[in-house]
mmCIF file of C-alpha atoms in Angstrom:
data_model
loop_
_atom_site.group_PDB
_atom_site.id
_atom_site.type_symbol
_atom_site.label_atom_id
_atom_site.label_comp_id
_atom_site.label_asym_id
_atom_site.label_seq_id
_atom_site.Cartn_x
_atom_site.Cartn_y
_atom_site.Cartn_z
ATOM 1 C CA UNK A 264 0.000 0.000 0.000
ATOM 2 C CA UNK A 265 1.246 3.488 -0.875
ATOM 3 C CA UNK A 266 1.854 5.627 2.204
ATOM 4 C CA UNK A 267 2.726 9.180 3.135
ATOM 5 C CA UNK A 268 6.104 9.122 4.881
ATOM 6 C CA UNK A 269 6.956 11.632 7.593
ATOM 7 C CA UNK A 270 10.267 12.131 9.365
ATOM 8 C CA UNK A 271 11.177 12.314 12.148
ATOM 9 C CA UNK A 272 8.446 10.408 14.010
ATOM 10 C CA UNK A 273 9.433 12.009 17.304
ATOM 11 C CA UNK A 274 11.390 15.161 18.092
ATOM 12 C CA UNK A 275 12.314 16.620 21.465
ATOM 13 C CA UNK A 276 14.272 19.846 21.494
ATOM 14 C CA UNK A 277 14.817 22.968 23.511
ATOM 15 C CA UNK A 278 13.049 26.267 23.057
ATOM 16 C CA UNK A 279 14.720 28.458 20.462
ATOM 17 C CA UNK A 280 16.040 25.605 18.334
ATOM 18 C CA UNK A 281 15.134 25.161 14.670
ATOM 19 C CA UNK A 282 12.867 22.227 13.860
ATOM 20 C CA UNK A 283 12.484 20.754 10.380
ATOM 21 C CA UNK A 284 9.825 18.183 9.569
ATOM 22 C CA UNK A 285 9.747 16.335 6.256
ATOM 23 C CA UNK A 286 7.031 14.667 4.264
ATOM 24 C CA UNK A 287 7.133 12.417 1.212
ATOM 25 C CA UNK A 288 3.683 12.384 -0.412
ATOM 26 C CA UNK A 289 2.217 9.365 -2.185
ATOM 27 C CA UNK A 290 3.557 9.089 -5.728
ATOM 28 C CA UNK A 291 1.120 10.730 -8.117
ATOM 29 C CA UNK A 292 -0.533 12.922 -5.510
ATOM 30 C CA UNK A 293 -0.305 16.600 -6.443
ATOM 31 C CA UNK A 294 -1.725 18.168 -3.264
ATOM 32 C CA UNK A 295 0.071 18.254 0.091
ATOM 33 C CA UNK A 296 -1.369 19.476 3.399
ATOM 34 C CA UNK A 297 0.280 20.274 6.738
ATOM 35 C CA UNK A 298 -1.882 19.942 9.872
ATOM 36 C CA UNK A 299 -1.211 20.472 13.563
ATOM 37 C CA UNK A 300 -3.162 18.482 16.132
ATOM 38 C CA UNK A 301 -3.508 19.405 19.822
ATOM 39 C CA UNK A 302 -6.060 18.487 22.456
ATOM 40 C CA UNK A 303 -7.247 22.079 22.726
ATOM 41 C CA UNK A 304 -7.413 23.092 19.062
ATOM 42 C CA UNK A 305 -8.022 19.767 17.363
ATOM 43 C CA UNK A 306 -6.841 19.276 13.782
ATOM 44 C CA UNK A 307 -5.833 22.620 12.264
ATOM 45 C CA UNK A 308 -4.729 23.203 8.689
ATOM 46 C CA UNK A 309 -1.450 25.113 8.600
ATOM 47 C CA UNK A 310 -0.730 25.221 4.870
ATOM 48 C CA UNK A 311 -1.272 23.359 1.638
ATOM 49 C CA UNK A 312 0.270 23.083 -1.814
ATOM 50 C CA UNK A 313 -1.014 21.986 -5.169
ATOM 51 C CA UNK A 314 1.465 21.094 -7.914
ATOM 52 C CA UNK A 315 4.143 22.446 -5.545
ATOM 53 C CA UNK A 316 2.610 25.934 -5.455
ATOM 54 C CA UNK A 317 1.495 27.248 -2.034
ATOM 55 C CA UNK A 318 -2.273 27.835 -2.054
ATOM 56 C CA UNK A 319 -3.074 28.764 1.511
ATOM 57 C CA UNK A 320 -0.861 29.291 4.535
ATOM 58 C CA UNK A 321 -3.276 31.421 6.514
ATOM 59 C CA UNK A 322 -3.290 28.914 9.386
ATOM 60 C CA UNK A 323 0.428 29.228 9.933
ATOM 61 C CA UNK A 324 2.177 31.723 12.271
ATOM 62 C CA UNK A 325 4.229 33.530 9.630
ATOM 63 C CA UNK A 326 6.888 34.896 11.951
ATOM 64 C CA UNK A 327 8.280 31.491 12.895
ATOM 65 C CA UNK A 328 6.800 28.867 10.568
ATOM 66 C CA UNK A 329 7.637 28.249 6.935
ATOM 67 C CA UNK A 330 6.496 25.560 4.525
ATOM 68 C CA UNK A 331 8.099 24.658 1.224
ATOM 69 C CA UNK A 332 7.941 22.057 -1.476
ATOM 70 C CA UNK A 333 11.362 21.917 -3.119
ATOM 71 C CA UNK A 334 10.244 19.098 -5.412
ATOM 72 C CA UNK A 335 7.233 16.854 -5.994
ATOM 73 C CA UNK A 336 8.519 14.187 -3.611
ATOM 74 C CA UNK A 337 9.358 16.379 -0.630
ATOM 75 C CA UNK A 338 7.500 18.885 1.514
ATOM 76 C CA UNK A 339 9.069 20.562 4.531
ATOM 77 C CA UNK A 340 7.725 22.441 7.538
ATOM 78 C CA UNK A 341 10.183 24.514 9.565
ATOM 79 C CA UNK A 342 9.826 26.250 12.894
ATOM 80 C CA UNK A 343 12.458 28.834 13.824
ATOM 81 C CA UNK A 344 12.710 29.662 16.656
ATOM 82 C CA UNK A 345 10.619 26.983 18.325
ATOM 83 C CA UNK A 346 8.527 27.675 21.431
ATOM 84 C CA UNK A 347 6.897 25.351 24.001
ATOM 85 C CA UNK A 348 3.434 26.205 22.602
ATOM 86 C CA UNK A 349 4.499 24.584 19.311
ATOM 87 C CA UNK A 350 4.424 21.180 21.014
ATOM 88 C CA UNK A 351 1.900 19.091 19.089
ATOM 89 C CA UNK A 352 1.546 16.311 16.552
ATOM 90 C CA UNK A 353 2.182 17.557 13.025
ATOM 91 C CA UNK A 354 0.551 15.586 10.220
ATOM 92 C CA UNK A 355 1.231 15.700 6.542
ATOM 93 C CA UNK A 356 -1.465 14.473 4.160
ATOM 94 C CA UNK A 357 -1.491 14.086 0.395
ATOM 95 C CA UNK A 358 -4.213 13.761 -2.221
ATOM 96 C CA UNK A 359 -4.815 13.889 -5.946
ATOM 97 C CA UNK A 360 -6.721 17.171 -6.465
ATOM 98 C CA UNK A 361 -9.909 16.998 -4.327
ATOM 99 C CA UNK A 362 -9.816 13.254 -3.768
ATOM 100 C CA UNK A 363 -9.615 11.847 -0.193
ATOM 101 C CA UNK A 364 -6.571 12.829 1.794
ATOM 102 C CA UNK A 365 -4.142 10.199 3.044
ATOM 103 C CA UNK A 366 -2.351 11.047 6.265
ATOM 104 C CA UNK A 367 1.175 10.222 7.332
ATOM 105 C CA UNK A 368 1.909 8.852 10.812
ATOM 106 C CA UNK A 369 2.806 12.300 12.105
ATOM 107 C CA UNK A 370 5.724 13.935 13.894
ATOM 108 C CA UNK A 371 5.314 14.171 17.659
ATOM 109 C CA UNK A 372 7.087 17.391 18.613
ATOM 110 C CA UNK A 373 7.966 18.397 22.172
ATOM 111 C CA UNK A 374 9.593 21.755 22.813
ATOM 112 C CA UNK A 375 11.111 22.025 26.300
ATOM 113 C CA UNK B 293 -15.332 28.233 10.297
ATOM 114 C CA UNK B 294 -15.039 24.907 12.013
ATOM 115 C CA UNK B 295 -17.997 22.492 11.657
ATOM 116 C CA UNK B 296 -19.706 21.420 14.861
ATOM 117 C CA UNK B 297 -19.851 17.755 15.733
ATOM 118 C CA UNK B 298 -22.263 16.136 18.170
ATOM 119 C CA UNK B 299 -22.154 14.355 20.468
ATOM 120 C CA UNK B 300 -18.642 15.030 21.791
ATOM 121 C CA UNK B 301 -18.420 11.486 23.111
ATOM 122 C CA UNK B 302 -20.477 8.315 23.045
ATOM 123 C CA UNK B 303 -20.092 5.002 24.838
ATOM 124 C CA UNK B 304 -21.606 1.848 23.393
ATOM 125 C CA UNK B 305 -21.845 -1.858 24.056
ATOM 126 C CA UNK B 306 -20.810 -4.117 21.210
ATOM 127 C CA UNK B 307 -23.716 -4.508 18.811
ATOM 128 C CA UNK B 308 -25.350 -1.160 19.580
ATOM 129 C CA UNK B 309 -25.892 1.613 17.046
ATOM 130 C CA UNK B 310 -24.721 5.225 17.077
ATOM 131 C CA UNK B 311 -25.159 8.402 15.047
ATOM 132 C CA UNK B 312 -22.603 11.206 14.824
ATOM 133 C CA UNK B 313 -23.654 14.553 13.409
ATOM 134 C CA UNK B 314 -21.663 17.263 11.663
ATOM 135 C CA UNK B 315 -23.100 20.719 11.089
ATOM 136 C CA UNK B 316 -21.684 23.681 9.177
ATOM 137 C CA UNK B 317 -22.719 27.327 8.915
ATOM 138 C CA UNK B 318 -21.294 27.524 5.384
ATOM 139 C CA UNK B 319 -22.506 26.101 2.097
ATOM 140 C CA UNK B 320 -20.713 22.840 1.460
ATOM 141 C CA UNK B 321 -19.500 20.996 -1.606
ATOM 142 C CA UNK B 322 -18.618 17.796 0.220
ATOM 143 C CA UNK B 323 -18.131 16.190 3.614
ATOM 144 C CA UNK B 324 -15.346 13.724 4.398
ATOM 145 C CA UNK B 325 -15.354 11.357 7.373
ATOM 146 C CA UNK B 326 -12.219 10.064 9.076
ATOM 147 C CA UNK B 327 -11.528 7.813 12.056
ATOM 148 C CA UNK B 328 -8.448 8.182 14.230
ATOM 149 C CA UNK B 329 -7.313 5.611 16.763
ATOM 150 C CA UNK B 330 -5.216 6.713 19.716
ATOM 151 C CA UNK B 331 -1.640 7.493 18.689
ATOM 152 C CA UNK B 332 -2.331 6.877 15.010
ATOM 153 C CA UNK B 333 -3.082 8.917 11.908
ATOM 154 C CA UNK B 334 -6.621 9.738 10.772
ATOM 155 C CA UNK B 335 -7.912 7.179 8.266
ATOM 156 C CA UNK B 336 -10.362 8.055 5.506
ATOM 157 C CA UNK B 337 -13.789 6.406 5.774
ATOM 158 C CA UNK B 338 -15.951 7.992 3.104
ATOM 159 C CA UNK B 339 -16.832 11.114 1.156
ATOM 160 C CA UNK B 340 -20.289 12.589 0.658
ATOM 161 C CA UNK B 341 -20.878 14.908 -2.270
ATOM 162 C CA UNK B 342 -23.585 17.490 -2.927
ATOM 163 C CA UNK B 343 -26.861 15.813 -3.826
ATOM 164 C CA UNK B 344 -27.718 14.108 -0.543
ATOM 165 C CA UNK B 345 -25.820 11.020 -1.572
ATOM 166 C CA UNK B 346 -25.562 8.247 0.979
ATOM 167 C CA UNK B 347 -22.494 6.051 1.064
ATOM 168 C CA UNK B 348 -21.564 2.953 2.976
ATOM 169 C CA UNK B 349 -18.457 1.311 4.328
ATOM 170 C CA UNK B 350 -18.982 -2.080 5.991
ATOM 171 C CA UNK B 351 -21.647 -1.347 8.618
ATOM 172 C CA UNK B 352 -20.881 2.352 8.576
ATOM 173 C CA UNK B 353 -22.917 4.648 6.360
ATOM 174 C CA UNK B 354 -23.423 8.374 6.064
ATOM 175 C CA UNK B 355 -25.773 10.949 4.605
ATOM 176 C CA UNK B 356 -25.405 14.564 3.512
ATOM 177 C CA UNK B 357 -28.196 17.129 3.558
ATOM 178 C CA UNK B 358 -26.804 20.040 1.558
ATOM 179 C CA UNK B 359 -29.781 22.292 2.291
ATOM 180 C CA UNK B 360 -29.156 22.026 6.002
ATOM 181 C CA UNK B 361 -25.375 21.791 5.569
ATOM 182 C CA UNK B 362 -25.378 18.727 7.749
ATOM 183 C CA UNK B 363 -23.967 15.241 7.535
ATOM 184 C CA UNK B 364 -24.575 12.243 9.742
ATOM 185 C CA UNK B 365 -22.474 9.127 10.214
ATOM 186 C CA UNK B 366 -24.351 5.932 11.129
ATOM 187 C CA UNK B 367 -22.579 3.095 12.871
ATOM 188 C CA UNK B 368 -24.660 -0.077 12.922
ATOM 189 C CA UNK B 369 -24.070 -3.115 15.134
ATOM 190 C CA UNK B 370 -20.872 -1.565 16.482
ATOM 191 C CA UNK B 371 -17.719 -3.631 16.871
ATOM 192 C CA UNK B 372 -14.800 -3.160 19.257
ATOM 193 C CA UNK B 373 -12.713 -2.041 16.279
ATOM 194 C CA UNK B 374 -15.010 0.970 15.781
ATOM 195 C CA UNK B 375 -13.573 2.654 18.872
ATOM 196 C CA UNK B 376 -11.708 5.863 18.089
ATOM 197 C CA UNK B 377 -12.264 9.528 17.366
ATOM 198 C CA UNK B 378 -14.416 10.393 14.358
ATOM 199 C CA UNK B 379 -13.829 13.618 12.472
ATOM 200 C CA UNK B 380 -15.852 15.248 9.764
ATOM 201 C CA UNK B 381 -14.004 17.451 7.313
ATOM 202 C CA UNK B 382 -16.025 19.933 5.305
ATOM 203 C CA UNK B 383 -15.114 21.256 1.862
ATOM 204 C CA UNK B 384 -16.501 24.514 0.528
ATOM 205 C CA UNK B 385 -15.376 23.887 -3.026
ATOM 206 C CA UNK B 386 -14.738 26.654 -5.516
ATOM 207 C CA UNK B 387 -11.189 28.004 -5.515
ATOM 208 C CA UNK B 388 -10.450 26.148 -2.261
ATOM 209 C CA UNK B 389 -11.377 22.735 -3.634
ATOM 210 C CA UNK B 390 -9.720 19.919 -1.734
ATOM 211 C CA UNK B 391 -9.234 22.035 1.398
ATOM 212 C CA UNK B 392 -10.945 20.552 4.457
ATOM 213 C CA UNK B 393 -11.931 22.148 7.744
ATOM 214 C CA UNK B 394 -12.229 19.532 10.465
ATOM 215 C CA UNK B 395 -14.656 19.379 13.370
ATOM 216 C CA UNK B 396 -13.483 18.854 16.938
ATOM 217 C CA UNK B 397 -14.126 15.140 16.775
ATOM 218 C CA UNK B 398 -16.443 12.648 18.477
ATOM 219 C CA UNK B 399 -14.869 10.060 20.759
ATOM 220 C CA UNK B 400 -16.535 6.690 20.318
ATOM 221 C CA UNK B 401 -15.854 3.914 22.828
ATOM 222 C CA UNK B 402 -17.225 0.420 22.282
ATOM 223 C CA UNK B 403 -17.175 -1.996 25.227
ATOM 224 C CA UNK B 404 -17.590 -5.786 25.062
#
């Protein structure tokens, strides 16, 4: 079965450090989403791309977060500098256009 | 705006039925349903498109009333494996096709 691959699966780091999360979408999927999940806020959309072009990043704190898609097989989400309130599970999902989204296993991020 | 799910939680005995509702204040193009087990990624269950279409997946089915901007998920003769958190994701369509806004989730627990 084709899967969305996210790395790392777990990340613990200190406040102020840069964090980079990576996502390999399913081959053939042209749309990539980044979500953040917390108990308080639920599943929030941070940003998404179609055909590598950013379509919407309104859910992302612009001062510290950035999302890119350097090529069709890699999407990245960076936090610099990281803060304790960024602790969450970050999911990447991919889809073909408006077809169902397939989620990766997530990156569990803890900022101390 | 985030869709509203009800109930927030439901506890069942194996074999019992349940209904989970999802309501939006915006006109919808489609509704997607996902199930997430603890510590895992959300998994796609089904998609409902405009037209009041009803879909099924094993003993799980759903309906979509586009006039009321509501969708309901029906779980029949529940099994232990149905336990998890159910999310609806709503799609407005148009220029934001493929973009989902998720509800807060409904926690379903099935006991033997």
